[in-house]
GROMACS .gro file of C-alpha atoms in nm:
model
  352
    1MET     CA    1   5.303  -1.489  -5.127
    2SER     CA    2   5.177  -1.677  -4.825
    3LYS     CA    3   4.848  -1.608  -4.653
    4GLN     CA    4   4.873  -1.462  -4.308
    5THR     CA    5   4.683  -1.702  -4.079
    6ASN     CA    6   4.827  -1.664  -3.731
    7ARG     CA    7   4.627  -1.349  -3.657
    8VAL     CA    8   4.285  -1.462  -3.777
    9PRO     CA    9   4.141  -1.598  -3.446
   10LYS     CA   10   4.244  -1.284  -3.258
   11GLU     CA   11   4.093  -1.049  -3.516
   12LYS     CA   12   3.770  -1.246  -3.549
   13SER     CA   13   3.722  -1.240  -3.174
   14LYS     CA   14   3.763  -0.863  -3.179
   15LYS     CA   15   3.491  -0.832  -3.445
   16LYS     CA   16   3.252  -1.029  -3.226
   17ARG     CA   17   3.344  -0.831  -2.917
   18TRP     CA   18   3.311  -0.481  -3.055
   19LYS     CA   19   2.985  -0.352  -3.203
   20TRP     CA   20   3.073   0.018  -3.233
   21PHE     CA   21   3.149   0.222  -3.541
   22PHE     CA   22   3.467   0.146  -3.734
   23ILE     CA   23   3.544   0.510  -3.784
   24SER     CA   24   3.832   0.748  -3.805
   25LEU     CA   25   3.868   1.122  -3.801
   26SER     CA   26   3.711   1.175  -4.143
   27VAL     CA   27   3.394   0.994  -4.039
   28ILE     CA   28   3.347   1.219  -3.738
   29LEU     CA   29   3.384   1.533  -3.946
   30GLY     CA   30   3.154   1.389  -4.209
   31ALA     CA   31   2.903   1.321  -3.933
   32ALA     CA   32   2.936   1.679  -3.810
   33ALA     CA   33   2.855   1.797  -4.161
   34ALA     CA   34   2.580   1.552  -4.254
   35PHE     CA   35   2.434   1.387  -3.944
   36LEU     CA   36   2.334   1.659  -3.694
   37ILE     CA   37   2.158   1.885  -3.945
   38TYR     CA   38   1.858   2.035  -3.773
   39TRP     CA   39   1.625   2.325  -3.730
   40SER     CA   40   1.819   2.647  -3.789
   41VAL     CA   41   1.911   2.869  -4.079
   42GLY     CA   42   2.248   2.918  -3.910
   43ILE     CA   43   2.334   2.551  -3.958
   44TYR     CA   44   2.210   2.564  -4.318
   45ASN     CA   45   2.443   2.856  -4.389
   46ALA     CA   46   2.733   2.683  -4.214
   47LEU     CA   47   2.678   2.374  -4.427
   48ASP     CA   48   2.668   2.591  -4.738
   49ASN     CA   49   3.036   2.672  -4.681
   50PHE     CA   50   3.132   2.304  -4.702
   51SER     CA   51   3.013   2.258  -5.061
   52ASP     CA   52   3.243   2.278  -5.359
   53PRO     CA   53   3.211   2.630  -5.510
   54LYS     CA   54   3.102   2.476  -5.839
   55GLU     CA   55   2.797   2.318  -5.678
   56THR     CA   56   2.463   2.491  -5.738
   57LYS     CA   57   2.345   2.684  -5.434
   58VAL     CA   58   1.984   2.656  -5.326
   59PRO     CA   59   1.831   2.997  -5.248
   60VAL     CA   60   1.660   3.046  -4.913
   61GLU     CA   61   1.366   3.285  -4.908
   62ASP     CA   62   1.347   3.506  -4.601
   63ALA     CA   63   1.651   3.339  -4.447
   64GLU     CA   64   1.605   3.511  -4.113
   65ALA     CA   65   1.261   3.358  -4.056
   66THR     CA   66   1.249   3.035  -4.256
   67PRO     CA   67   1.352   2.710  -4.079
   68VAL     CA   68   1.570   2.461  -4.263
   69PRO     CA   69   1.371   2.190  -4.442
   70ILE     CA   70   1.488   1.832  -4.393
   71PRO     CA   71   1.404   1.656  -4.722
   72ASP     CA   72   1.401   1.279  -4.767
   73TRP     CA   73   1.646   1.094  -4.989
   74GLU     CA   74   1.415   0.997  -5.275
   75GLY     CA   75   1.647   0.762  -5.467
   76LYS     CA   76   1.637   0.386  -5.424
   77GLU     CA   77   1.998   0.320  -5.527
   78ARG     CA   78   2.270   0.255  -5.270
   79VAL     CA   79   2.464   0.566  -5.162
   80ASN     CA   80   2.840   0.526  -5.107
   81ILE     CA   81   3.059   0.796  -4.951
   82LEU     CA   82   3.438   0.786  -4.946
   83LEU     CA   83   3.574   0.925  -4.618
   84LEU     CA   84   3.938   1.033  -4.630
   85GLY     CA   85   4.172   1.151  -4.358
   86GLY     CA   86   4.484   1.307  -4.509
   87ASP     CA   87   4.838   1.364  -4.384
   88ALA     CA   88   4.931   1.702  -4.537
   89ARG     CA   89   5.259   1.744  -4.348
   90GLY     CA   90   5.551   1.875  -4.551
   91LEU     CA   91   5.343   1.959  -4.857
   92ASP     CA   92   5.363   2.283  -5.051
   93GLU     CA   93   5.050   2.483  -5.127
   94GLY     CA   94   4.847   2.310  -5.397
   95GLN     CA   95   4.997   1.966  -5.336
   96VAL     CA   96   4.763   1.680  -5.247
   97ALA     CA   97   4.826   1.455  -4.948
   98ARG     CA   98   4.826   1.079  -4.929
   99SER     CA   99   4.534   0.922  -4.744
  100ASP     CA  100   4.616   0.847  -4.380
  101SER     CA  101   4.277   0.679  -4.329
  102ILE     CA  102   4.030   0.547  -4.587
  103LEU     CA  103   3.671   0.449  -4.517
  104VAL     CA  104   3.353   0.395  -4.716
  105ALA     CA  105   3.009   0.455  -4.565
  106SER     CA  106   2.740   0.269  -4.761
  107PHE     CA  107   2.370   0.347  -4.712
  108ASP     CA  108   2.071   0.152  -4.844
  109PRO     CA  109   1.778   0.401  -4.861
  110VAL     CA  110   1.526   0.115  -4.883
  111THR     CA  111   1.630  -0.103  -4.589
  112LYS     CA  112   1.779   0.190  -4.391
  113LYS     CA  113   2.092  -0.014  -4.324
  114ALA     CA  114   2.434   0.153  -4.312
  115HIS     CA  115   2.761  -0.038  -4.349
  116LEU     CA  116   3.106   0.100  -4.282
  117PHE     CA  117   3.420  -0.037  -4.450
  118SER     CA  118   3.768   0.063  -4.334
  119VAL     CA  119   4.039   0.009  -4.598
  120LEU     CA  120   4.392  -0.055  -4.472
  121ARG     CA  121   4.606   0.219  -4.626
  122ASP     CA  122   4.894  -0.008  -4.736
  123THR     CA  123   4.667  -0.237  -4.939
  124TYR     CA  124   4.840  -0.302  -5.273
  125VAL     CA  125   4.599  -0.252  -5.564
  126ASN     CA  126   4.575  -0.144  -5.926
  127ILE     CA  127   4.557   0.237  -5.965
  128GLU     CA  128   4.424   0.326  -6.310
  129GLY     CA  129   4.691   0.491  -6.524
  130HIS     CA  130   4.964   0.435  -6.264
  131GLY     CA  131   5.005   0.059  -6.237
  132ARG     CA  132   4.996  -0.107  -5.899
  133GLY     CA  133   5.065   0.074  -5.574
  134ARG     CA  134   4.951   0.137  -5.219
  135ILE     CA  135   4.588   0.244  -5.217
  136ASN     CA  136   4.664   0.553  -5.006
  137THR     CA  137   4.869   0.700  -5.294
  138ALA     CA  138   4.569   0.727  -5.529
  139LEU     CA  139   4.464   1.058  -5.375
  140ALA     CA  140   4.805   1.215  -5.439
  141LEU     CA  141   4.830   1.070  -5.791
  142GLY     CA  142   4.489   1.173  -5.922
  143GLU     CA  143   4.312   1.367  -5.646
  144TYR     CA  144   3.958   1.280  -5.537
  145PRO     CA  145   3.826   1.127  -5.866
  146LEU     CA  146   4.108   0.871  -5.879
  147ALA     CA  147   4.078   0.793  -5.508
  148MET     CA  148   3.702   0.734  -5.551
  149LYS     CA  149   3.757   0.509  -5.854
  150THR     CA  150   4.043   0.311  -5.697
  151VAL     CA  151   3.857   0.237  -5.375
  152GLY     CA  152   3.534   0.172  -5.565
  153ASP     CA  153   3.706  -0.075  -5.799
  154LEU     CA  154   3.855  -0.261  -5.503
  155LEU     CA  155   3.520  -0.294  -5.323
  156GLY     CA  156   3.306  -0.336  -5.635
  157LEU     CA  157   3.100  -0.028  -5.543
  158ASP     CA  158   3.004   0.291  -5.728
  159ILE     CA  159   3.120   0.576  -5.502
  160GLN     CA  160   2.924   0.898  -5.554
  161TYR     CA  161   3.064   1.130  -5.284
  162TYR     CA  162   3.378   1.203  -5.085
  163VAL     CA  163   3.458   1.386  -4.760
  164TYR     CA  164   3.819   1.481  -4.679
  165THR     CA  165   3.991   1.637  -4.377
  166ASP     CA  166   4.341   1.648  -4.225
  167PHE     CA  167   4.511   1.635  -3.883
  168GLU     CA  168   4.433   1.996  -3.801
  169GLY     CA  169   4.063   1.951  -3.872
  170PHE     CA  170   4.047   1.663  -3.625
  171LYS     CA  171   4.228   1.866  -3.357
  172LYS     CA  172   3.995   2.162  -3.411
  173LEU     CA  173   3.688   1.945  -3.374
  174ILE     CA  174   3.803   1.796  -3.042
  175ASP     CA  175   3.899   2.138  -2.903
  176THR     CA  176   3.565   2.292  -3.009
  177ILE     CA  177   3.361   2.029  -2.825
  178GLY     CA  178   3.576   2.079  -2.513
  179GLY     CA  179   3.789   1.766  -2.534
  180ILE     CA  180   3.708   1.403  -2.458
  181TYR     CA  181   3.749   1.221  -2.127
  182PHE     CA  182   3.912   0.890  -2.211
  183ASP     CA  183   4.107   0.606  -2.053
  184VAL     CA  184   4.447   0.578  -2.226
  185GLU     CA  185   4.535   0.211  -2.189
  186LYS     CA  186   4.915   0.247  -2.170
  187ASP     CA  187   5.202   0.495  -2.193
  188MET     CA  188   5.260   0.603  -2.553
  189HIS     CA  189   5.578   0.770  -2.676
  190TYR     CA  190   5.710   0.841  -3.023
  191THR     CA  191   5.944   1.111  -3.155
  192ASP     CA  192   5.872   1.244  -3.504
  193ASN     CA  193   6.147   1.475  -3.630
  194ALA     CA  194   5.986   1.524  -3.972
  195ASP     CA  195   5.793   1.836  -3.865
  196GLY     CA  196   6.018   1.987  -3.602
  197ASN     CA  197   5.857   1.752  -3.348
  198ARG     CA  198   5.515   1.912  -3.402
  199TYR     CA  199   5.346   1.571  -3.399
  200ASP     CA  200   5.546   1.390  -3.130
  201ILE     CA  201   5.347   1.146  -2.918
  202ASP     CA  202   5.380   1.161  -2.540
  203LEU     CA  203   5.084   1.020  -2.348
  204LYS     CA  204   5.060   0.875  -1.998
  205LYS     CA  205   4.841   0.581  -1.908
  206GLY     CA  206   4.514   0.659  -1.729
  207TYR     CA  207   4.175   0.828  -1.746
  208GLN     CA  208   4.215   1.191  -1.853
  209LEU     CA  209   4.077   1.480  -2.058
  210LEU     CA  210   4.226   1.470  -2.408
  211ASP     CA  211   4.235   1.800  -2.598
  212GLY     CA  212   4.276   1.810  -2.975
  213ASP     CA  213   4.653   1.764  -2.968
  214LYS     CA  214   4.646   1.474  -2.721
  215ALA     CA  215   4.353   1.312  -2.901
  216LEU     CA  216   4.544   1.320  -3.230
  217GLN     CA  217   4.843   1.160  -3.058
  218TYR     CA  218   4.621   0.881  -2.929
  219VAL     CA  219   4.455   0.792  -3.262
  220ARG     CA  220   4.785   0.817  -3.455
  221PHE     CA  221   4.993   0.592  -3.229
  222ARG     CA  222   5.072   0.264  -3.409
  223HIS     CA  223   5.394   0.139  -3.252
  224ASP     CA  224   5.239  -0.186  -3.138
  225ALA     CA  225   5.305  -0.545  -3.239
  226MET     CA  226   5.028  -0.528  -3.503
  227SER     CA  227   5.083  -0.167  -3.614
  228ASP     CA  228   4.790  -0.039  -3.824
  229PHE     CA  229   4.563  -0.324  -3.714
  230THR     CA  230   4.591  -0.208  -3.354
  231ARG     CA  231   4.574   0.159  -3.448
  232THR     CA  232   4.242   0.116  -3.630
  233GLU     CA  233   4.101  -0.056  -3.321
  234ARG     CA  234   4.223   0.233  -3.108
  235GLN     CA  235   4.062   0.483  -3.347
  236ARG     CA  236   3.730   0.299  -3.339
  237ASN     CA  237   3.726   0.294  -2.962
  238PHE     CA  238   3.814   0.661  -2.920
  239LEU     CA  239   3.596   0.792  -3.198
  240GLN     CA  240   3.294   0.612  -3.063
  241ALA     CA  241   3.332   0.839  -2.760
  242VAL     CA  242   3.357   1.142  -2.989
  243SER     CA  243   3.044   1.035  -3.178
  244LYS     CA  244   2.848   1.009  -2.853
  245GLU     CA  245   2.973   1.352  -2.745
  246LEU     CA  246   2.860   1.508  -3.074
  247GLN     CA  247   2.511   1.371  -3.014
  248SER     CA  248   2.477   1.538  -2.674
  249THR     CA  249   2.210   1.806  -2.638
  250TRP     CA  250   2.473   2.070  -2.563
  251ASN     CA  251   2.667   2.002  -2.881
  252ILE     CA  252   2.352   1.989  -3.093
  253VAL     CA  253   2.278   2.341  -2.967
  254ARG     CA  254   2.636   2.442  -3.056
  255MET     CA  255   2.643   2.262  -3.392
  256LYS     CA  256   2.666   2.585  -3.592
  257LYS     CA  257   2.987   2.679  -3.408
  258ILE     CA  258   3.126   2.326  -3.447
  259LEU     CA  259   3.060   2.323  -3.821
  260GLU     CA  260   3.215   2.666  -3.868
  261SER     CA  261   3.527   2.565  -3.673
  262VAL     CA  262   3.605   2.261  -3.892
  263GLN     CA  263   3.490   2.407  -4.225
  264PRO     CA  264   3.837   2.539  -4.328
  265TYR     CA  265   3.981   2.186  -4.299
  266VAL     CA  266   3.710   1.990  -4.484
  267SER     CA  267   3.661   1.932  -4.856
  268MET     CA  268   3.369   1.744  -5.013
  269ASN     CA  269   3.163   1.721  -5.330
  270ILE     CA  270   2.827   1.708  -5.153
  271SER     CA  271   2.584   1.993  -5.221
  272VAL     CA  272   2.395   2.154  -4.931
  273MET     CA  273   2.067   1.993  -5.032
  274ASP     CA  274   2.227   1.649  -5.061
  275MET     CA  275   2.391   1.702  -4.719
  276LEU     CA  276   2.050   1.764  -4.572
  277LYS     CA  277   1.906   1.457  -4.745
  278LEU     CA  278   2.199   1.240  -4.638
  279GLY     CA  279   2.166   1.372  -4.285
  280GLN     CA  280   1.801   1.267  -4.280
  281LEU     CA  281   1.892   0.928  -4.426
  282GLY     CA  282   2.159   0.887  -4.158
  283VAL     CA  283   1.910   0.964  -3.881
  284LYS     CA  284   1.668   0.702  -4.013
  285SER     CA  285   1.938   0.438  -4.071
  286HIS     CA  286   2.118   0.210  -3.830
  287VAL     CA  287   2.474   0.076  -3.856
  288ALA     CA  288   2.429  -0.286  -3.958
  289SER     CA  289   2.800  -0.375  -3.964
  290THR     CA  290   3.155  -0.239  -3.957
  291THR     CA  291   3.423  -0.426  -4.146
  292GLN     CA  292   3.796  -0.412  -4.220
  293ILE     CA  293   3.907  -0.432  -4.584
  294PRO     CA  294   4.074  -0.659  -4.671
  295PRO     CA  295   3.948  -0.903  -4.406
  296MET     CA  296   4.216  -1.102  -4.229
  297GLU     CA  297   4.134  -1.423  -4.418
  298LEU     CA  298   4.207  -1.254  -4.753
  299ILE     CA  299   4.530  -1.078  -4.652
  300ALA     CA  300   4.851  -1.210  -4.809
  301GLU     CA  301   5.200  -1.100  -4.713
  302ASP     CA  302   5.378  -0.917  -4.993
  303ARG     CA  303   5.692  -0.709  -5.045
  304VAL     CA  304   5.753  -0.448  -5.314
  305GLY     CA  305   6.095  -0.291  -5.351
  306GLY     CA  306   6.196  -0.439  -5.018
  307ALA     CA  307   5.902  -0.280  -4.833
  308SER     CA  308   5.606  -0.465  -4.683
  309VAL     CA  309   5.262  -0.409  -4.836
  310ILE     CA  310   4.922  -0.567  -4.776
  311GLY     CA  311   4.844  -0.808  -5.056
  312ILE     CA  312   4.506  -0.957  -5.141
  313SER     CA  313   4.489  -1.332  -5.205
  314ASP     CA  314   4.179  -1.309  -5.428
  315GLU     CA  315   4.026  -0.974  -5.535
  316ASP     CA  316   3.711  -1.137  -5.680
  317GLU     CA  317   3.654  -1.309  -5.347
  318LEU     CA  318   3.705  -0.973  -5.175
  319ARG     CA  319   3.427  -0.812  -5.382
  320ASP     CA  320   3.202  -1.110  -5.306
  321PHE     CA  321   3.282  -1.058  -4.939
  322VAL     CA  322   3.172  -0.692  -4.965
  323GLN     CA  323   2.841  -0.788  -5.128
  324MET     CA  324   2.780  -1.053  -4.863
  325THR     CA  325   2.856  -0.800  -4.589
  326LEU     CA  326   2.601  -0.556  -4.736
  327GLU     CA  327   2.332  -0.821  -4.681
  328GLN     CA  328   2.423  -0.871  -4.316
  329ASP     CA  329   2.291  -0.697  -4.006
  330ASP     CA  330   2.501  -0.751  -3.693
  331THR     CA  331   2.237  -0.577  -3.481
  332VAL     CA  332   1.993  -0.866  -3.527
  333ALA     CA  333   2.009  -1.106  -3.235
  334THR     CA  334   2.159  -1.448  -3.304
  335PRO     CA  335   1.890  -1.720  -3.282
  336THR     CA  336   1.919  -1.961  -2.991
  337GLU     CA  337   1.803  -2.318  -2.954
  338THR     CA  338   1.527  -2.380  -2.705
  339THR     CA  339   1.529  -2.705  -2.513
  340ALA     CA  340   1.175  -2.835  -2.466
  341PRO     CA  341   1.089  -2.902  -2.100
  342THR     CA  342   1.013  -3.263  -2.005
  343ASP     CA  343   0.889  -3.205  -1.651
  344GLY     CA  344   0.664  -2.900  -1.683
  345THR     CA  345   0.941  -2.655  -1.601
  346GLU     CA  346   1.033  -2.350  -1.812
  347ALA     CA  347   1.232  -2.408  -2.130
  348THR     CA  348   1.600  -2.314  -2.123
  349ASN     CA  349   1.799  -2.143  -2.395
  350GLN     CA  350   2.116  -2.307  -2.517
  351GLN     CA  351   2.370  -2.052  -2.635
  352GLN     CA  352   2.523  -2.114  -2.975
   0.00000   0.00000   0.00000
């Protein structure tokens, strides 16, 4: 296996250039469920429908008159949430999809720093009880517990929660908020016969209103020179616009309707009370960094059964990289050198 080096400068420059969330469809729906959680019993009841039926329900006294409390997260340990976007096409009822997108949101309740890791779905890893395989197959092989363990083992993190949604949930969200105005950077075309052409891609270049169907086409398109690497950049760019739209006053007022619209497409193991606490933690936290896993410098080309997969040159170094990233904060300004004046004039800053 040889390390892939020709793409490193390009990818590193992108990291420096972009400061927005590295998020995909599951993050947005997770945000809808856990970030904009305010003020009304209606939202509390809508959130209640997201919880696993086995979770303990918290009774609300005089639900018609009592506002929703927003409790603090009292623990000091790091909170890690696995965010999964699934491709459920062609599956029979009861079957579990592979992960189309995999992210981990990590919150430090003490420092109020949040870090977001996006895991490339073709990363080749050990899957407990199943040998080695693509990381996106863990969900289908052992459902949510195995997906949480596999991703957690790769990153060296204990993952406590998961949030899952599929294509239809993403489309429903975009339609419910009225679509997103966005500048499509080029014509995009792809024919997908697997589902009777239900998910064909046919977009024209230019600024336009994208409804749920068009938005899904945009974030799924990956027929570029760098495939998934370019697609994740496209998702980050588009979903930043969605995140801003969700935070608008109008959509905060309509949050109950938004939550109810996506509820049938979302699965999670977060209780209502923990959703409220995590929502409060999210409000108080800031995104310190967003990072691709594995980073370009640790990617090694690999082939299994004649197919390309994403190898990792050193898994211990990858876990060290994750821990180092958790200590960083990209929102802190980079120090500059100040040149002392020699003639009484104002000092000048020399950019690093």
